[in-house]
mmCIF file of C-alpha atoms and ligand atoms in Angstrom:
data_model
loop_
_atom_site.group_PDB
_atom_site.id
_atom_site.type_symbol
_atom_site.label_atom_id
_atom_site.label_comp_id
_atom_site.label_asym_id
_atom_site.label_seq_id
_atom_site.Cartn_x
_atom_site.Cartn_y
_atom_site.Cartn_z
ATOM 1 C CA MET Y 1 -14.095 8.467 5.490
ATOM 2 C CA GLN Y 2 -13.863 12.038 4.209
ATOM 3 C CA LEU Y 3 -10.738 11.086 2.210
ATOM 4 C CA LEU Y 4 -12.449 8.061 0.905
ATOM 5 C CA ASP Y 5 -15.500 9.955 -0.014
ATOM 6 C CA ARG Y 6 -13.488 12.648 -1.673
ATOM 7 C CA ALA Y 7 -11.530 10.018 -3.628
ATOM 8 C CA GLY Y 8 -14.795 8.510 -4.793
ATOM 9 C CA GLN Y 9 -16.024 11.916 -6.005
ATOM 10 C CA ILE Y 10 -12.977 12.688 -7.968
ATOM 11 C CA ARG Y 11 -12.392 9.233 -9.542
ATOM 12 C CA ASP Y 12 -13.170 10.365 -13.077
ATOM 13 C CA ALA Y 13 -10.427 13.011 -12.870
ATOM 14 C CA ALA Y 14 -8.182 10.519 -11.259
ATOM 15 C CA VAL Y 15 -8.230 8.070 -14.269
ATOM 16 C CA GLY Y 16 -8.086 10.994 -16.802
ATOM 17 C CA ARG Y 17 -11.714 10.838 -17.957
ATOM 18 C CA VAL Y 18 -12.092 14.505 -17.354
ATOM 19 C CA GLY Y 19 -9.605 17.352 -17.695
ATOM 20 C CA LYS Y 20 -7.015 18.462 -15.237
ATOM 21 C CA ARG Y 21 -8.014 20.352 -12.166
ATOM 22 C CA THR Y 22 -6.218 23.417 -11.059
ATOM 23 C CA VAL Y 23 -6.432 23.267 -7.239
ATOM 24 C CA LEU Y 24 -2.544 22.936 -6.944
ATOM 25 C CA ALA Y 25 -1.775 25.191 -9.830
ATOM 26 C CA GLY Y 26 1.386 27.043 -8.834
ATOM 27 C CA SER Y 27 2.480 24.441 -6.223
ATOM 28 C CA ALA Y 28 5.509 22.177 -6.672
ATOM 29 C CA VAL Y 29 5.514 18.717 -5.314
ATOM 30 C CA CYS Y 30 8.448 16.243 -5.085
ATOM 31 C CA THR Y 31 8.281 12.532 -5.016
ATOM 32 C CA LEU Y 32 11.342 11.733 -2.724
ATOM 33 C CA PHE Y 33 11.973 8.084 -3.056
ATOM 34 C CA PHE Y 34 14.904 6.176 -1.493
ATOM 35 C CA GLU Y 35 13.439 2.854 -2.468
ATOM 36 C CA PRO Y 36 12.002 1.496 -5.721
ATOM 37 C CA SER Y 37 8.344 1.950 -6.494
ATOM 38 C CA THR Y 38 6.063 1.465 -9.611
ATOM 39 C CA ARG Y 39 2.489 2.031 -8.313
ATOM 40 C CA THR Y 40 2.907 4.563 -5.477
ATOM 41 C CA ARG Y 41 5.328 6.918 -7.198
ATOM 42 C CA SER Y 42 3.537 6.913 -10.610
ATOM 43 C CA SER Y 43 -0.009 7.360 -8.908
ATOM 44 C CA PHE Y 44 1.308 10.179 -6.759
ATOM 45 C CA GLN Y 45 2.923 11.842 -9.812
ATOM 46 C CA LEU Y 46 -0.270 11.547 -11.837
ATOM 47 C CA ALA Y 47 -2.364 12.690 -8.881
ATOM 48 C CA ALA Y 48 -0.323 15.910 -8.339
ATOM 49 C CA GLN Y 49 -0.282 16.584 -12.114
ATOM 50 C CA ARG Y 50 -4.048 16.006 -12.473
ATOM 51 C CA LEU Y 51 -4.532 18.596 -9.689
ATOM 52 C CA GLY Y 52 -2.235 21.024 -11.594
ATOM 53 C CA ALA Y 53 0.897 20.840 -9.580
ATOM 54 C CA ASP Y 54 4.422 20.963 -11.014
ATOM 55 C CA VAL Y 55 6.035 17.532 -10.078
ATOM 56 C CA LEU Y 56 9.793 16.943 -9.417
ATOM 57 C CA ASN Y 57 10.754 13.274 -9.381
ATOM 58 C CA PHE Y 58 13.739 12.592 -7.200
ATOM 59 C CA ASP Y 59 15.406 9.247 -7.636
ATOM 60 C CA ALA Y 60 17.963 8.382 -5.121
ATOM 61 C CA SER Y 61 19.829 5.922 -7.364
ATOM 62 C CA THR Y 62 20.715 8.805 -9.800
ATOM 63 C CA SER Y 63 21.105 11.636 -7.206
ATOM 64 C CA SER Y 64 23.764 12.975 -4.892
ATOM 65 C CA THR Y 65 22.484 10.366 -2.326
ATOM 66 C CA ARG Y 66 25.006 8.098 -4.090
ATOM 67 C CA LYS Y 67 27.855 10.674 -3.058
ATOM 68 C CA GLY Y 68 26.634 10.359 0.545
ATOM 69 C CA GLU Y 69 24.254 13.267 0.868
ATOM 70 C CA THR Y 70 21.808 12.614 3.650
ATOM 71 C CA ALA Y 71 18.001 12.431 3.173
ATOM 72 C CA ARG Y 72 17.595 15.580 5.505
ATOM 73 C CA ASP Y 73 19.997 17.573 3.379
ATOM 74 C CA THR Y 74 18.215 16.362 0.221
ATOM 75 C CA LEU Y 75 14.836 17.481 1.611
ATOM 76 C CA LYS Y 76 16.165 20.874 2.693
ATOM 77 C CA ASN Y 77 17.876 21.629 -0.628
ATOM 78 C CA ILE Y 78 14.754 20.699 -2.619
ATOM 79 C CA GLU Y 79 12.585 22.703 -0.127
ATOM 80 C CA ALA Y 80 14.891 25.710 -0.766
ATOM 81 C CA MET Y 81 13.734 25.401 -4.487
ATOM 82 C CA GLY Y 82 10.272 26.248 -3.438
ATOM 83 C CA VAL Y 83 8.773 22.770 -3.175
ATOM 84 C CA ARG Y 84 6.194 22.519 -0.396
ATOM 85 C CA GLY Y 85 4.927 18.979 -0.859
ATOM 86 C CA PHE Y 86 7.003 15.914 -0.414
ATOM 87 C CA ILE Y 87 5.914 12.255 -1.027
ATOM 88 C CA VAL Y 88 8.570 10.222 0.831
ATOM 89 C CA ARG Y 89 9.459 6.577 0.635
ATOM 90 C CA HIS Y 90 12.362 5.399 2.783
ATOM 91 C CA PRO Y 91 13.660 1.982 3.936
ATOM 92 C CA ASP Y 92 13.960 3.016 7.546
ATOM 93 C CA ASP Y 93 11.111 2.847 10.162
ATOM 94 C CA GLY Y 94 10.139 6.367 11.224
ATOM 95 C CA ALA Y 95 12.259 8.227 8.531
ATOM 96 C CA VAL Y 96 9.366 10.077 7.145
ATOM 97 C CA GLN Y 97 8.471 11.487 10.543
ATOM 98 C CA ARG Y 98 12.111 12.492 11.289
ATOM 99 C CA LEU Y 99 12.153 14.352 7.924
ATOM 100 C CA ALA Y 100 8.853 15.991 8.796
ATOM 101 C CA ASP Y 101 10.449 17.222 11.942
ATOM 102 C CA VAL Y 102 13.124 19.135 10.158
ATOM 103 C CA ALA Y 103 10.948 20.417 7.357
ATOM 104 C CA GLY Y 104 9.952 24.077 7.372
ATOM 105 C CA GLU Y 105 6.571 25.382 8.380
ATOM 106 C CA GLY Y 106 4.074 25.033 5.551
ATOM 107 C CA THR Y 107 5.800 22.153 4.086
ATOM 108 C CA ALA Y 108 3.823 18.879 3.995
ATOM 109 C CA LEU Y 109 5.211 15.323 3.921
ATOM 110 C CA VAL Y 110 3.174 12.242 2.886
ATOM 111 C CA ASN Y 111 4.419 8.833 3.996
ATOM 112 C CA ALA Y 112 4.782 6.647 0.725
ATOM 113 C CA GLY Y 113 6.018 3.792 2.738
ATOM 114 C CA ASP Y 114 8.687 3.750 5.434
ATOM 115 C CA GLY Y 115 10.590 0.504 6.602
ATOM 116 C CA ARG Y 116 7.999 -1.938 7.844
ATOM 117 C CA SER Y 117 6.080 0.692 9.760
ATOM 118 C CA ALA Y 118 3.423 2.206 7.565
ATOM 119 C CA HIS Y 119 2.056 2.743 4.020
ATOM 120 C CA PRO Y 120 -0.829 4.892 4.932
ATOM 121 C CA THR Y 121 -2.075 5.795 1.378
ATOM 122 C CA GLN Y 122 -2.045 2.022 0.446
ATOM 123 C CA GLY Y 123 -4.169 1.512 3.580
ATOM 124 C CA LEU Y 124 -6.623 4.104 2.262
ATOM 125 C CA LEU Y 125 -6.820 2.830 -1.300
ATOM 126 C CA ASP Y 126 -7.400 -0.627 0.090
ATOM 127 C CA MET Y 127 -10.301 0.622 2.165
ATOM 128 C CA LEU Y 128 -11.815 2.465 -0.759
ATOM 129 C CA THR Y 129 -11.449 -0.834 -2.793
ATOM 130 C CA LEU Y 130 -13.080 -2.855 0.046
ATOM 131 C CA ARG Y 131 -15.992 -0.278 0.252
ATOM 132 C CA GLN Y 132 -16.550 -0.640 -3.603
ATOM 133 C CA ALA Y 133 -16.284 -4.440 -3.479
ATOM 134 C CA CYS Y 134 -18.166 -5.236 -0.319
ATOM 135 C CA GLY Y 135 -20.341 -2.230 0.557
ATOM 136 C CA GLY Y 136 -19.933 0.619 2.977
ATOM 137 C CA ASP Y 137 -20.794 -1.128 6.314
ATOM 138 C CA PHE Y 138 -17.348 -2.284 7.487
ATOM 139 C CA SER Y 139 -19.051 -3.820 10.726
ATOM 140 C CA ARG Y 140 -20.304 -6.605 8.442
ATOM 141 C CA LEU Y 141 -17.006 -7.256 6.853
ATOM 142 C CA LYS Y 142 -14.792 -10.471 7.343
ATOM 143 C CA VAL Y 143 -11.379 -9.669 5.968
ATOM 144 C CA LEU Y 144 -8.447 -12.054 5.904
ATOM 145 C CA ILE Y 145 -4.828 -10.767 5.409
ATOM 146 C CA VAL Y 146 -2.444 -13.466 4.232
ATOM 147 C CA GLY Y 147 1.382 -13.715 3.976
ATOM 148 C CA ASP Y 148 4.408 -11.930 5.177
ATOM 149 C CA VAL Y 149 2.490 -9.868 7.728
ATOM 150 C CA LYS Y 150 5.685 -9.571 9.941
ATOM 151 C CA HIS Y 151 7.598 -7.414 7.552
ATOM 152 C CA SER Y 152 4.711 -5.695 5.774
ATOM 153 C CA ARG Y 153 3.989 -1.940 6.089
ATOM 154 C CA VAL Y 154 0.853 -2.543 3.878
ATOM 155 C CA ALA Y 155 -0.449 -5.050 6.498
ATOM 156 C CA ARG Y 156 0.197 -2.511 9.332
ATOM 157 C CA SER Y 157 -1.577 0.328 7.483
ATOM 158 C CA ASP Y 158 -4.488 -2.015 6.524
ATOM 159 C CA LEU Y 159 -4.883 -3.269 10.149
ATOM 160 C CA HIS Y 160 -4.870 0.389 11.434
ATOM 161 C CA ALA Y 161 -7.503 1.350 8.781
ATOM 162 C CA LEU Y 162 -9.653 -1.861 9.528
ATOM 163 C CA ARG Y 163 -9.735 -1.134 13.131
ATOM 164 C CA THR Y 164 -10.400 2.505 12.618
ATOM 165 C CA LEU Y 165 -13.304 1.748 10.388
ATOM 166 C CA GLY Y 166 -14.750 -0.936 12.663
ATOM 167 C CA ALA Y 167 -14.221 -4.005 10.536
ATOM 168 C CA GLY Y 168 -16.459 -6.896 11.786
ATOM 169 C CA GLU Y 169 -13.765 -9.500 11.833
ATOM 170 C CA VAL Y 170 -10.123 -9.435 10.759
ATOM 171 C CA ARG Y 171 -8.119 -12.557 10.363
ATOM 172 C CA VAL Y 172 -4.298 -12.754 9.809
ATOM 173 C CA CYS Y 173 -2.637 -15.793 8.344
ATOM 174 C CA GLY Y 174 0.780 -16.807 7.398
ATOM 175 C CA PRO Y 175 3.628 -19.220 8.315
ATOM 176 C CA ALA Y 176 4.566 -18.764 11.964
ATOM 177 C CA SER Y 177 7.980 -17.288 10.934
ATOM 178 C CA LEU Y 178 6.136 -14.443 9.062
ATOM 179 C CA LEU Y 179 3.618 -13.604 11.697
ATOM 180 C CA PRO Y 180 4.110 -10.335 13.719
ATOM 181 C CA ASP Y 181 4.155 -9.707 17.510
ATOM 182 C CA ALA Y 182 0.795 -10.020 19.298
ATOM 183 C CA GLY Y 183 0.492 -6.208 19.623
ATOM 184 C CA THR Y 184 0.215 -5.733 15.889
ATOM 185 C CA THR Y 185 -2.457 -8.148 15.550
ATOM 186 C CA ALA Y 186 -4.455 -7.252 18.650
ATOM 187 C CA GLY Y 187 -8.102 -7.883 18.155
ATOM 188 C CA CYS Y 188 -7.596 -10.197 15.080
ATOM 189 C CA VAL Y 189 -7.982 -13.993 14.696
ATOM 190 C CA VAL Y 190 -4.643 -15.217 13.955
ATOM 191 C CA GLY Y 191 -3.613 -18.556 12.496
ATOM 192 C CA THR Y 192 -1.293 -20.527 10.140
ATOM 193 C CA ASP Y 193 -3.948 -22.809 8.403
ATOM 194 C CA PHE Y 194 -4.801 -20.828 5.235
ATOM 195 C CA ASP Y 195 -7.645 -23.169 4.204
ATOM 196 C CA ALA Y 196 -9.440 -22.826 7.544
ATOM 197 C CA MET Y 197 -8.907 -19.066 7.764
ATOM 198 C CA LEU Y 198 -10.442 -18.594 4.345
ATOM 199 C CA GLU Y 199 -13.881 -20.037 5.167
ATOM 200 C CA GLY Y 200 -16.570 -17.529 4.660
ATOM 201 C CA VAL Y 201 -14.460 -14.316 4.401
ATOM 202 C CA ASP Y 202 -15.754 -11.464 2.216
ATOM 203 C CA ALA Y 203 -12.322 -10.272 1.131
ATOM 204 C CA VAL Y 204 -8.747 -11.764 0.897
ATOM 205 C CA MET Y 205 -5.884 -9.325 1.020
ATOM 206 C CA MET Y 206 -2.675 -11.077 -0.165
ATOM 207 C CA LEU Y 207 0.652 -9.762 0.599
ATOM 208 C CA ARG Y 208 3.833 -9.890 -1.412
ATOM 209 C CA LEU Y 209 6.265 -12.690 -0.361
ATOM 210 C CA GLN Y 210 9.413 -10.522 0.274
ATOM 211 C CA ARG Y 211 11.894 -13.016 -1.526
ATOM 212 C CA GLU Y 212 14.702 -11.926 0.830
ATOM 213 C CA ARG Y 213 12.843 -13.867 3.540
ATOM 214 C CA MET Y 214 13.908 -17.082 1.873
ATOM 215 C CA GLU Y 215 17.591 -16.064 2.118
ATOM 216 C CA GLU Y 216 16.900 -15.492 5.934
ATOM 217 C CA GLY Y 217 15.597 -18.872 6.263
ATOM 218 C CA LEU Y 218 12.079 -17.754 7.175
ATOM 219 C CA VAL Y 219 10.504 -19.652 4.292
ATOM 220 C CA PRO Y 220 11.891 -23.086 3.093
ATOM 221 C CA SER Y 221 11.209 -22.506 -0.560
ATOM 222 C CA LEU Y 222 8.963 -20.601 -3.004
ATOM 223 C CA GLU Y 223 7.236 -23.899 -3.884
ATOM 224 C CA ASP Y 224 6.648 -24.799 -0.160
ATOM 225 C CA TYR Y 225 5.121 -21.315 0.352
ATOM 226 C CA HIS Y 226 2.894 -21.632 -2.601
ATOM 227 C CA VAL Y 227 1.607 -25.084 -1.522
ATOM 228 C CA HIS Y 228 0.721 -23.707 1.832
ATOM 229 C CA TYR Y 229 -0.068 -19.974 1.295
ATOM 230 C CA GLY Y 230 -0.624 -19.640 -2.495
ATOM 231 C CA LEU Y 231 -4.183 -18.406 -3.348
ATOM 232 C CA THR Y 232 -5.519 -20.720 -6.087
ATOM 233 C CA ALA Y 233 -9.103 -20.794 -7.529
ATOM 234 C CA GLU Y 234 -9.744 -23.876 -5.656
ATOM 235 C CA ARG Y 235 -8.794 -22.350 -2.361
ATOM 236 C CA LEU Y 236 -10.567 -19.216 -3.086
ATOM 237 C CA ALA Y 237 -13.798 -21.252 -3.365
ATOM 238 C CA ARG Y 238 -13.695 -21.580 0.480
ATOM 239 C CA ALA Y 239 -14.312 -17.827 0.906
ATOM 240 C CA ALA Y 240 -17.779 -16.255 0.630
ATOM 241 C CA PRO Y 241 -19.297 -16.270 -2.891
ATOM 242 C CA GLY Y 242 -17.662 -13.506 -4.906
ATOM 243 C CA ALA Y 243 -15.135 -12.686 -2.321
ATOM 244 C CA ALA Y 244 -12.961 -9.923 -3.346
ATOM 245 C CA VAL Y 245 -9.236 -10.499 -3.915
ATOM 246 C CA LEU Y 246 -6.764 -7.772 -3.218
ATOM 247 C CA HIS Y 247 -2.945 -7.558 -3.617
ATOM 248 C CA PRO Y 248 -0.939 -4.385 -3.248
ATOM 249 C CA GLY Y 249 1.724 -5.365 -5.851
ATOM 250 C CA PRO Y 250 4.181 -6.228 -7.068
ATOM 251 C CA ILE Y 251 2.831 -9.801 -7.409
ATOM 252 C CA ASN Y 252 5.035 -12.830 -7.436
ATOM 253 C CA ARG Y 253 2.883 -14.751 -9.888
ATOM 254 C CA GLY Y 254 2.603 -18.531 -9.041
ATOM 255 C CA VAL Y 255 4.002 -17.863 -5.487
ATOM 256 C CA GLU Y 256 1.381 -15.950 -3.378
ATOM 257 C CA ILE Y 257 -1.280 -15.989 -6.035
ATOM 258 C CA THR Y 258 -1.863 -17.899 -9.275
ATOM 259 C CA ASP Y 259 -2.533 -16.086 -12.638
ATOM 260 C CA GLU Y 260 -6.020 -17.530 -12.688
ATOM 261 C CA VAL Y 261 -6.895 -15.649 -9.563
ATOM 262 C CA ALA Y 262 -4.776 -12.457 -10.103
ATOM 263 C CA ASP Y 263 -6.440 -12.022 -13.341
ATOM 264 C CA GLY Y 264 -9.806 -13.622 -12.687
ATOM 265 C CA PRO Y 265 -13.355 -12.122 -12.027
ATOM 266 C CA GLN Y 266 -12.797 -11.832 -8.255
ATOM 267 C CA SER Y 267 -9.702 -9.872 -8.608
ATOM 268 C CA TRP Y 268 -9.752 -6.102 -7.571
ATOM 269 C CA VAL Y 269 -5.931 -5.723 -8.159
ATOM 270 C CA LEU Y 270 -6.120 -3.209 -11.056
ATOM 271 C CA ARG Y 271 -9.047 -1.232 -9.439
ATOM 272 C CA GLN Y 272 -6.790 -0.894 -6.374
ATOM 273 C CA VAL Y 273 -4.268 0.727 -8.656
ATOM 274 C CA ALA Y 274 -6.789 3.087 -10.175
ATOM 275 C CA ASN Y 275 -8.122 3.831 -6.707
ATOM 276 C CA GLY Y 276 -4.602 4.771 -5.597
ATOM 277 C CA VAL Y 277 -4.597 7.807 -7.971
ATOM 278 C CA ALA Y 278 -8.004 8.993 -6.570
ATOM 279 C CA VAL Y 279 -6.903 8.483 -2.917
ATOM 280 C CA ARG Y 280 -3.631 10.287 -3.533
ATOM 281 C CA MET Y 281 -5.388 13.195 -5.253
ATOM 282 C CA ALA Y 282 -7.635 13.488 -2.177
ATOM 283 C CA VAL Y 283 -4.708 13.435 0.214
ATOM 284 C CA LEU Y 284 -2.730 16.034 -1.818
ATOM 285 C CA GLU Y 285 -5.908 18.255 -2.221
ATOM 286 C CA HIS Y 286 -6.425 18.037 1.605
ATOM 287 C CA LEU Y 287 -2.858 18.896 2.491
ATOM 288 C CA LEU Y 288 -1.869 21.378 -0.082
ATOM 289 C CA GLY Y 289 -5.159 22.614 -1.752
HETATM 290 N N1 LIG S 301 1.917 -1.208 -3.497
HETATM 291 C C1 LIG S 301 3.168 -0.527 -3.643
HETATM 292 O O1 LIG S 301 3.501 0.192 -2.790
HETATM 293 O O2 LIG S 301 3.690 -0.775 -4.797
HETATM 294 P P1 LIG S 301 5.049 -0.036 -5.385
HETATM 295 O O3 LIG S 301 6.133 -0.504 -4.440
HETATM 296 O O4 LIG S 301 5.246 -0.291 -6.733
HETATM 297 O O5 LIG S 301 4.877 1.487 -5.111
#
């Protein structure tokens, strides 16, 4: 809640409406990404710059990673250049913790998404968005998370955050092949009937359908997925009036969500993105300021 409050306070600075702050002046931060990203990387970069830090963007695809250098050696080498803040995205579960274990004292790592484990700042920015959309009392909130929950680090961090903040009711919905183990959804209402699960919810958090799941045979086709789990305006009418629609991006338009809903009046998608800069400023300020 402290991070969310702080993000709310510095939102004008986050979206560039006021000048740069200097709390991280003299610090160097590296975005260390071993997977692609648009929103997370850009917003962390802007967040660090708007706090006055120098920012180094490491891109695995154009680095010595391609010659076989390990993530550990990459981190240690960049750390040797005086970088004390690392924003890390990695395809392997637990990779960020393993890198944190070998980082020097005084070096901070932020998880920007690892494997299917966690995407903590996405969880935070989603909670800030829910608070803005639905009010601050999470105990009154009915939230539905929809889609490829099984493979989603966003869903895991959202579930963690919703439990921590005491959300009133959390529903989880998707095809049986894309639902996670019971432990992940403990305390949630779980089901496969999207129309039924939508009834009366205050917010719908859509997840990206990871297209590779089709190749794995977990989804028959994109068309079939859309028929059963695509959020259309007609379906959205089942939710509470004015229910908020969230999506972490990138969106598969016409698959998990229609253009009409993604760009419609109930969409908070771009406000999630703006909140991402503010939340990441709050996190960097807390860790490095
Ligand atoms: N939401 C999210 O993590 O998007 P990117 O993969 O573009 O960073």
